[in-house]
mmCIF file of C-alpha atoms in Angstrom:
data_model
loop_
_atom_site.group_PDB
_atom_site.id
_atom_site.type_symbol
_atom_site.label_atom_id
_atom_site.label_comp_id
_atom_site.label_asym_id
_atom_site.label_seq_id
_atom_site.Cartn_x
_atom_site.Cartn_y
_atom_site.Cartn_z
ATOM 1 C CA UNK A 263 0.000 0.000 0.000
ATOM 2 C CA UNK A 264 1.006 3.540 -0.724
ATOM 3 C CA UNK A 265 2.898 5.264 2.337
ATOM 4 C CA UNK A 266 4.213 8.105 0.747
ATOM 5 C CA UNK A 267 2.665 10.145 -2.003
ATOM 6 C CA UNK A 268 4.661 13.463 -1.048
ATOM 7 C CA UNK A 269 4.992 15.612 -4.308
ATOM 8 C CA UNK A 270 2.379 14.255 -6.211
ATOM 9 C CA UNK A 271 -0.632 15.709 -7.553
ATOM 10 C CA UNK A 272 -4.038 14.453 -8.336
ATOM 11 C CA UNK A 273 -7.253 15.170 -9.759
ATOM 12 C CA UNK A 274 -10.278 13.013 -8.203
ATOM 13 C CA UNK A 275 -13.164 14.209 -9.936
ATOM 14 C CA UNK A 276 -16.838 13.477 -7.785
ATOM 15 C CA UNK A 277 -14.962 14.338 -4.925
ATOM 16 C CA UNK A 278 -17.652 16.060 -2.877
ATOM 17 C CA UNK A 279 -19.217 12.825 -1.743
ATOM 18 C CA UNK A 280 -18.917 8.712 -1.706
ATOM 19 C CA UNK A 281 -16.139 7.005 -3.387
ATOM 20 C CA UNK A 282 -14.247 10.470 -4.681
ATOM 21 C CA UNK A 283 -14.357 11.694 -1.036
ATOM 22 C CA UNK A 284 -12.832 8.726 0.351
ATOM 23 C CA UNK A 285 -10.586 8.459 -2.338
ATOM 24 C CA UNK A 286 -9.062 11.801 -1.584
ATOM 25 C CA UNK A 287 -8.837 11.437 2.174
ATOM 26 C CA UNK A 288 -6.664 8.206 1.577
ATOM 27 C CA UNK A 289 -4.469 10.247 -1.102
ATOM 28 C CA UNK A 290 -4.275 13.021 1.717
ATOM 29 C CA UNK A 291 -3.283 10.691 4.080
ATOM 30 C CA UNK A 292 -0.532 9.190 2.204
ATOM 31 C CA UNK A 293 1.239 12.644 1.295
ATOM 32 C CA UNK A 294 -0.449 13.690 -1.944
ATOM 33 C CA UNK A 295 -2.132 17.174 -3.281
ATOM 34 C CA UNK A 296 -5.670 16.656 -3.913
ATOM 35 C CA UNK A 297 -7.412 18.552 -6.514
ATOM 36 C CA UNK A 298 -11.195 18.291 -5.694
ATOM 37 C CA UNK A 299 -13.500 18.433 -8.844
ATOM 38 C CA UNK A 300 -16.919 17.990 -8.421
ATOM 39 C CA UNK A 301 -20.396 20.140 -9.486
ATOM 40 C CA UNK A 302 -21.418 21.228 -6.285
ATOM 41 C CA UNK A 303 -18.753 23.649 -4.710
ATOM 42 C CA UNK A 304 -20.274 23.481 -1.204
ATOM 43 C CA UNK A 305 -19.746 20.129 -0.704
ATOM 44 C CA UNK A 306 -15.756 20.554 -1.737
ATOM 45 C CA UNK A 307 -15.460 22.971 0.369
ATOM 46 C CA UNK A 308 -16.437 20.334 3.175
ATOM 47 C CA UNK A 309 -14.771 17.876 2.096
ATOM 48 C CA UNK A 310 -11.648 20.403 2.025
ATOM 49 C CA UNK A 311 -12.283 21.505 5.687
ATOM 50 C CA UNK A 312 -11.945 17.933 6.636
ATOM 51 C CA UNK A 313 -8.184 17.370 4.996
ATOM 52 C CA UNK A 314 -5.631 19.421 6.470
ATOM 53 C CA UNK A 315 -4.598 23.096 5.220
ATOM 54 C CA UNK A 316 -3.339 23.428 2.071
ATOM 55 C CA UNK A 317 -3.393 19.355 0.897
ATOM 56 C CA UNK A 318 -6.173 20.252 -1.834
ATOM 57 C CA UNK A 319 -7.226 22.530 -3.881
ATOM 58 C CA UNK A 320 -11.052 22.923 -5.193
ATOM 59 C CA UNK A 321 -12.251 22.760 -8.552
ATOM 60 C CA UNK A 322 -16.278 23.091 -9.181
ATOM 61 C CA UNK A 323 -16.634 22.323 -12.192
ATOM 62 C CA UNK A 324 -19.347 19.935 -14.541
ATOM 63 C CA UNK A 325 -17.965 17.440 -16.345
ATOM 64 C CA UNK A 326 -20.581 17.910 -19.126
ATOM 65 C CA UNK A 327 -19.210 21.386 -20.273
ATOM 66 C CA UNK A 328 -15.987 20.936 -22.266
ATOM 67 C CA UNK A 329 -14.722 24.694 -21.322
ATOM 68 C CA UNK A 330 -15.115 24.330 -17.932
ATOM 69 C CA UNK A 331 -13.402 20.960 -18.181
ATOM 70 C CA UNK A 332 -10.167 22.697 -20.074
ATOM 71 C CA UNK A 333 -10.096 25.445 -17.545
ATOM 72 C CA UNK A 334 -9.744 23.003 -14.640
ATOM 73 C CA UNK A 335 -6.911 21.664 -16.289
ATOM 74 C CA UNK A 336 -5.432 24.930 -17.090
ATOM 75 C CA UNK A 337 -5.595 25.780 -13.272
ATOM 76 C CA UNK A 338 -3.603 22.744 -12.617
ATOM 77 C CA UNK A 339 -1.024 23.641 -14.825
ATOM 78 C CA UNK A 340 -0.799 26.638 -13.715
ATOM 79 C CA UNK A 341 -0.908 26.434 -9.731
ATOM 80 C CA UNK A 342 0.980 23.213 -9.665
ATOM 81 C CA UNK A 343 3.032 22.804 -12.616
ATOM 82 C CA UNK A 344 2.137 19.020 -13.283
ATOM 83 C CA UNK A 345 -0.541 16.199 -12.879
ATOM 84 C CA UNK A 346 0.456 13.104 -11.360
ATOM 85 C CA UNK A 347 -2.679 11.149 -11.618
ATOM 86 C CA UNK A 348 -6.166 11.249 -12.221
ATOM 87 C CA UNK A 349 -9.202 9.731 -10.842
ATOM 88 C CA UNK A 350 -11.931 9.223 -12.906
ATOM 89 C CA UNK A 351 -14.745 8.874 -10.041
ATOM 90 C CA UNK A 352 -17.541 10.998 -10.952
ATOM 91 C CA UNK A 353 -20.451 9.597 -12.467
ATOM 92 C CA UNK A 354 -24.782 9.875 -12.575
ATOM 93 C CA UNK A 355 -26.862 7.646 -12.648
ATOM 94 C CA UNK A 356 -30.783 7.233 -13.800
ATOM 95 C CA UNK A 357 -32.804 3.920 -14.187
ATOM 96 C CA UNK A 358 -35.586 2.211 -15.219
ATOM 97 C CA UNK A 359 -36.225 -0.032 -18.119
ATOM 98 C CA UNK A 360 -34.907 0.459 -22.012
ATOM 99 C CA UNK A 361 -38.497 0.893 -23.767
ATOM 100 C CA UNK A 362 -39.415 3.333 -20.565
ATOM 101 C CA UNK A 363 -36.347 5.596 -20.417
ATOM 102 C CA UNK A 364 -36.135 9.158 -20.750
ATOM 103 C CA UNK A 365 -33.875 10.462 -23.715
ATOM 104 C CA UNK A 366 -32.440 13.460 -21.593
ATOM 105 C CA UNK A 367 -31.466 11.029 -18.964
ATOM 106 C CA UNK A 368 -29.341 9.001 -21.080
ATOM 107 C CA UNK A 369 -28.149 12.085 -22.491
ATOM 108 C CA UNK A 370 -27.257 13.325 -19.151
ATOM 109 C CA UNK A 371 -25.475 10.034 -18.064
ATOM 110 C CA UNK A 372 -23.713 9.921 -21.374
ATOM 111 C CA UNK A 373 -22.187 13.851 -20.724
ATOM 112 C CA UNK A 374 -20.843 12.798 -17.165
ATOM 113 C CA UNK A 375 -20.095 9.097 -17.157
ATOM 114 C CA UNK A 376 -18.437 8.649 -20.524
ATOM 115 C CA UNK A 377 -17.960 12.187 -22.668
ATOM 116 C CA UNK A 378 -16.982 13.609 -19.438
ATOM 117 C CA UNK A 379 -14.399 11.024 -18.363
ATOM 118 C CA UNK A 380 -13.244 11.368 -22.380
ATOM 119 C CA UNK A 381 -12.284 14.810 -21.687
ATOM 120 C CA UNK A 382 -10.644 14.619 -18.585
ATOM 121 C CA UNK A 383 -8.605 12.018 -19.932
ATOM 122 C CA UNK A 384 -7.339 14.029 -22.919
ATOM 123 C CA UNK A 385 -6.665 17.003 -20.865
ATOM 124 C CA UNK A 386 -4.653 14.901 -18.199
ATOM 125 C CA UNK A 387 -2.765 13.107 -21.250
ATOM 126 C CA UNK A 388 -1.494 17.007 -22.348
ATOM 127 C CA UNK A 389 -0.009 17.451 -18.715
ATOM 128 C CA UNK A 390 0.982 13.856 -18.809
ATOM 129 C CA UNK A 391 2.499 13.051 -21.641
ATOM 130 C CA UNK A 392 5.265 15.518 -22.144
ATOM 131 C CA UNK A 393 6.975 14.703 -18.695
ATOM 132 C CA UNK A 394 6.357 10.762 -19.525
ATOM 133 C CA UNK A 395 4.629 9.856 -16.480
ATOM 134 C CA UNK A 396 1.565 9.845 -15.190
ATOM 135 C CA UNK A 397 -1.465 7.629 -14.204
ATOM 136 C CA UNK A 398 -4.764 7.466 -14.775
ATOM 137 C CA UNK A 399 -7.427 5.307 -12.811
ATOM 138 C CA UNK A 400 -11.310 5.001 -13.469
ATOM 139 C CA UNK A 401 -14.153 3.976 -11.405
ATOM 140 C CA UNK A 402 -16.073 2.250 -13.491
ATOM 141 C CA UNK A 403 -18.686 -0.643 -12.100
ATOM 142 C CA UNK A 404 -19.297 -4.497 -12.000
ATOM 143 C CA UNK A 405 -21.980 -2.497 -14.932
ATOM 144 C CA UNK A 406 -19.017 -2.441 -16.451
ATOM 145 C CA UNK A 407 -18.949 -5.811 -17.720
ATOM 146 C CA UNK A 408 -22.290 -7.391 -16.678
ATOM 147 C CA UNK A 409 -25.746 -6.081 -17.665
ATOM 148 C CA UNK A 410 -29.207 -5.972 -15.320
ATOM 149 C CA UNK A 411 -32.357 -4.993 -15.379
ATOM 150 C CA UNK A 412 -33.252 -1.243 -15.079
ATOM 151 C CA UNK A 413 -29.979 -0.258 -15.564
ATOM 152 C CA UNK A 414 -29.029 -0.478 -18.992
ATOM 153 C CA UNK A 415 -28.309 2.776 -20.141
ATOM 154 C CA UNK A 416 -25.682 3.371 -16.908
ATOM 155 C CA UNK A 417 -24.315 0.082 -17.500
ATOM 156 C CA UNK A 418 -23.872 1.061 -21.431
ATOM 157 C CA UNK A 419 -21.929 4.000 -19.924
ATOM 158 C CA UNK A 420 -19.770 2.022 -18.048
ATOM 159 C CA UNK A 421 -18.858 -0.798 -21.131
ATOM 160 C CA UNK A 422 -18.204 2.564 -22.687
ATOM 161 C CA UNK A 423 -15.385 3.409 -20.203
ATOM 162 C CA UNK A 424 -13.806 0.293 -19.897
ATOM 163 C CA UNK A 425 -13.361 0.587 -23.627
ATOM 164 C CA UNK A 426 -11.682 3.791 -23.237
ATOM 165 C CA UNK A 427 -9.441 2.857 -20.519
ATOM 166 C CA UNK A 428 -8.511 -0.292 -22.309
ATOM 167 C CA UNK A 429 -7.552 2.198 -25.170
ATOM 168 C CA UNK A 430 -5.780 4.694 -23.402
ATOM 169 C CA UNK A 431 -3.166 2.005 -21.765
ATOM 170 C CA UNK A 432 -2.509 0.700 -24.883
ATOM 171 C CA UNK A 433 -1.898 4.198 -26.351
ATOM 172 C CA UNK A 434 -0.473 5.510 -23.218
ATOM 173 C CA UNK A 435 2.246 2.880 -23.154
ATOM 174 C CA UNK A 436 4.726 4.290 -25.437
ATOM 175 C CA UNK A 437 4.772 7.911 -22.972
ATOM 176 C CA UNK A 438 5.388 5.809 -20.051
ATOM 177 C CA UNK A 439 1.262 6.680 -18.159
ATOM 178 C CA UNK A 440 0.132 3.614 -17.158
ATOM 179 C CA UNK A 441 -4.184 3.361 -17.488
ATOM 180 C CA UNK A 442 -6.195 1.229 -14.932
ATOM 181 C CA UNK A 443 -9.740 0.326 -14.019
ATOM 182 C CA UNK A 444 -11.435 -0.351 -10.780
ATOM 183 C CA UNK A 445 -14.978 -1.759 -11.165
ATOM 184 C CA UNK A 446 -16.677 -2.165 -8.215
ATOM 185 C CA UNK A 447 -20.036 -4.155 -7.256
ATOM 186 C CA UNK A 448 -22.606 -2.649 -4.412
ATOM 187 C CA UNK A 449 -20.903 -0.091 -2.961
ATOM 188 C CA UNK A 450 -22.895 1.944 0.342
ATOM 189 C CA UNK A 451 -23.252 5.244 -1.402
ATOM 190 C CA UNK A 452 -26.488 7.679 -2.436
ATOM 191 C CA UNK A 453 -26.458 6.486 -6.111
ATOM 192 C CA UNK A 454 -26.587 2.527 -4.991
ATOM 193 C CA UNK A 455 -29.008 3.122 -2.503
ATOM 194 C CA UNK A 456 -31.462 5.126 -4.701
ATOM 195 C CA UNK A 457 -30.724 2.754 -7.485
ATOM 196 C CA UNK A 458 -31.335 -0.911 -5.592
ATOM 197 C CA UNK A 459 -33.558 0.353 -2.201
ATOM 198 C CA UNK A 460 -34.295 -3.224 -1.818
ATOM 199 C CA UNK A 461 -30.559 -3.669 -0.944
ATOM 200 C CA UNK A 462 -29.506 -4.971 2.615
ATOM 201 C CA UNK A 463 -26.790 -2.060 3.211
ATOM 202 C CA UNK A 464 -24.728 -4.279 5.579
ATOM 203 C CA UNK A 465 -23.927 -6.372 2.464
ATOM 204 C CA UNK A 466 -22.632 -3.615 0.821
ATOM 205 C CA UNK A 467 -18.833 -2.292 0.463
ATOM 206 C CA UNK A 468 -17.806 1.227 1.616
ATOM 207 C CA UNK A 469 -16.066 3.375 -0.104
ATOM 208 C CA UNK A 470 -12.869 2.885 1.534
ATOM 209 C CA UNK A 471 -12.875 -0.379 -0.039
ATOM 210 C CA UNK A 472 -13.210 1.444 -3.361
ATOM 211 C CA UNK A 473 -10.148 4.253 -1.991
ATOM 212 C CA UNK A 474 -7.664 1.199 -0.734
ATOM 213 C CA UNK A 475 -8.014 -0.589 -4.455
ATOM 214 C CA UNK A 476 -6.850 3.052 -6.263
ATOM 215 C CA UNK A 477 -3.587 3.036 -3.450
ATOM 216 C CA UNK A 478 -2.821 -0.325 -4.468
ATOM 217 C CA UNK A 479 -2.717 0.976 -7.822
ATOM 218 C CA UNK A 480 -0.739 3.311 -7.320
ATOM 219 C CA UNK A 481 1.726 1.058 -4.916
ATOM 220 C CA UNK A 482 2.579 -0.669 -8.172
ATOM 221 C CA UNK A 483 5.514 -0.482 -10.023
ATOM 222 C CA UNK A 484 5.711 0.477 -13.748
ATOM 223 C CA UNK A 485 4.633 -3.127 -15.841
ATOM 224 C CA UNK A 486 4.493 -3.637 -19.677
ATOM 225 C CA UNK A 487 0.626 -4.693 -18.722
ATOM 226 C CA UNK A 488 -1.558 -3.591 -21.100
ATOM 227 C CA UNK A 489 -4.286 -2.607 -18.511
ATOM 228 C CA UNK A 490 -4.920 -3.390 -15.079
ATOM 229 C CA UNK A 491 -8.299 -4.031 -13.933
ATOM 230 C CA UNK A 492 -9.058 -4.573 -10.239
ATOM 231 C CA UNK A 493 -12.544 -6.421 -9.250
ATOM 232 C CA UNK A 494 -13.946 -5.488 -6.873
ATOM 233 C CA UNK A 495 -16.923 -7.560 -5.843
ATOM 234 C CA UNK A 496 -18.844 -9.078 -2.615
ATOM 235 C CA UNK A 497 -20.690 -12.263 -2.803
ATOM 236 C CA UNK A 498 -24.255 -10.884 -2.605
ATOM 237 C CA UNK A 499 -27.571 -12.516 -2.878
ATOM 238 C CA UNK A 500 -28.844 -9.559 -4.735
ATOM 239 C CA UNK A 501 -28.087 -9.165 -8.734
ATOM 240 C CA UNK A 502 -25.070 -7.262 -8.334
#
């Protein structure tokens, strides 16, 4: 596991809540600058009052507009002079059945979940790729791979990262910026809980779980592997 991420700068994007919260206390914890990206600026600013002065900097910002996307990267830049790695957390979600769903909520979850992660990840790869190092790591979902009911448009967004990420550590390999996935089942946040209330929330993962997987990652030395994908997955007697 990581014990020292002194120096090194990150972007967690989603980071006002959940998984991206916990994900940037463990990055605090182990040294790192934590650039906190998320749409609703008061809930960075509590997630910045509970990390220590001056380990993280916030970024409102929706992942759905393309400027305000390039400006967060811009401020990164220019405040800290590099990118280390980014976290791909943030993420909607909306569900019911296919021949039911609402076009502008599959247009919304397509903005965030995949065109949003798109552009983060090209903007990263500018800081990136011209000091040959860097790593990028995204939360995608069990959805990721499996398919159930009344979720098919979220899990089409999630397919549609893995095949990104895949992608991007084949492309990446050449600069050196190694390209991971974590895909994790039932995990005890607001978007499982309002998307499976029938759920038994003991069962469930926290998002620590979720935070220790993206240290490991980041624990690992450089490999020639094409992409790493971590699992991340209780036995459950729901669907997930």
């Amino acid at each position: 596991m990581v014990s020292d991420l002194r120096d090194h700068v990150c972007l967690v994007t989603g980071a006002g809540r959940g998984i991206g919260r916990a994900i940037a206390h463990s990055l605090v914890k182990a040294g790192a600058h934590v650039c906190l990206a998320a749409r609703t600026e008061s809930e960075l600013h509590a997630v910045a009052q509970e990390l220590p002065k001056g380990a993280s900097t916030i970024l409102p910002v929706d992942l759905a507009d393309e400027t305000r996307v390039i400006r967060v990267f811009e401020h990164i830049s220019k405040i800290h002079g590099r990118l280390d790695s980014l976290i791909n957390n943030a993420g909607i979600g909306f569900y019911g059945t296919v021949h039911g769903f609402k076009t502008e909520h599959a247009d919304q979850m397509l903005a965030v979940n995949i065109r949003g992660t798109f552009l983060c990840c090209r903007e990263a790869l500018k800081l990136m790729i011209p000091k040959k190092s860097g790593y990028i790591i995204s939360i995608s979902s069990v959805l990721g791979f499996k398919g159930y009911a009344n979720q098919g448009v979220y899990a089409a967004t999630k397919h549609a990262v893995m095949g990104l990420t895949k992608t991007l550590a084949v492309e990446c390999q050449p600069h050196n910026i190694r390209v991971s996935a974590v895909l994790p089942g039932g995990v005890d946040t607001e978007m499982v809980v309002a998307s499976r209330p029938d759920l038994d929330r003991s069962v469930l993962m926290s998002p620590d779980d979720v935070a220790d997987a993206v240290l490991y990652l980041l624990s690992l030395s450089k490999t020639n592997a094409a992409v790493d994908q971590i699992y991340i997955r209780r036995k459950l007697s729901s669907p997930f």
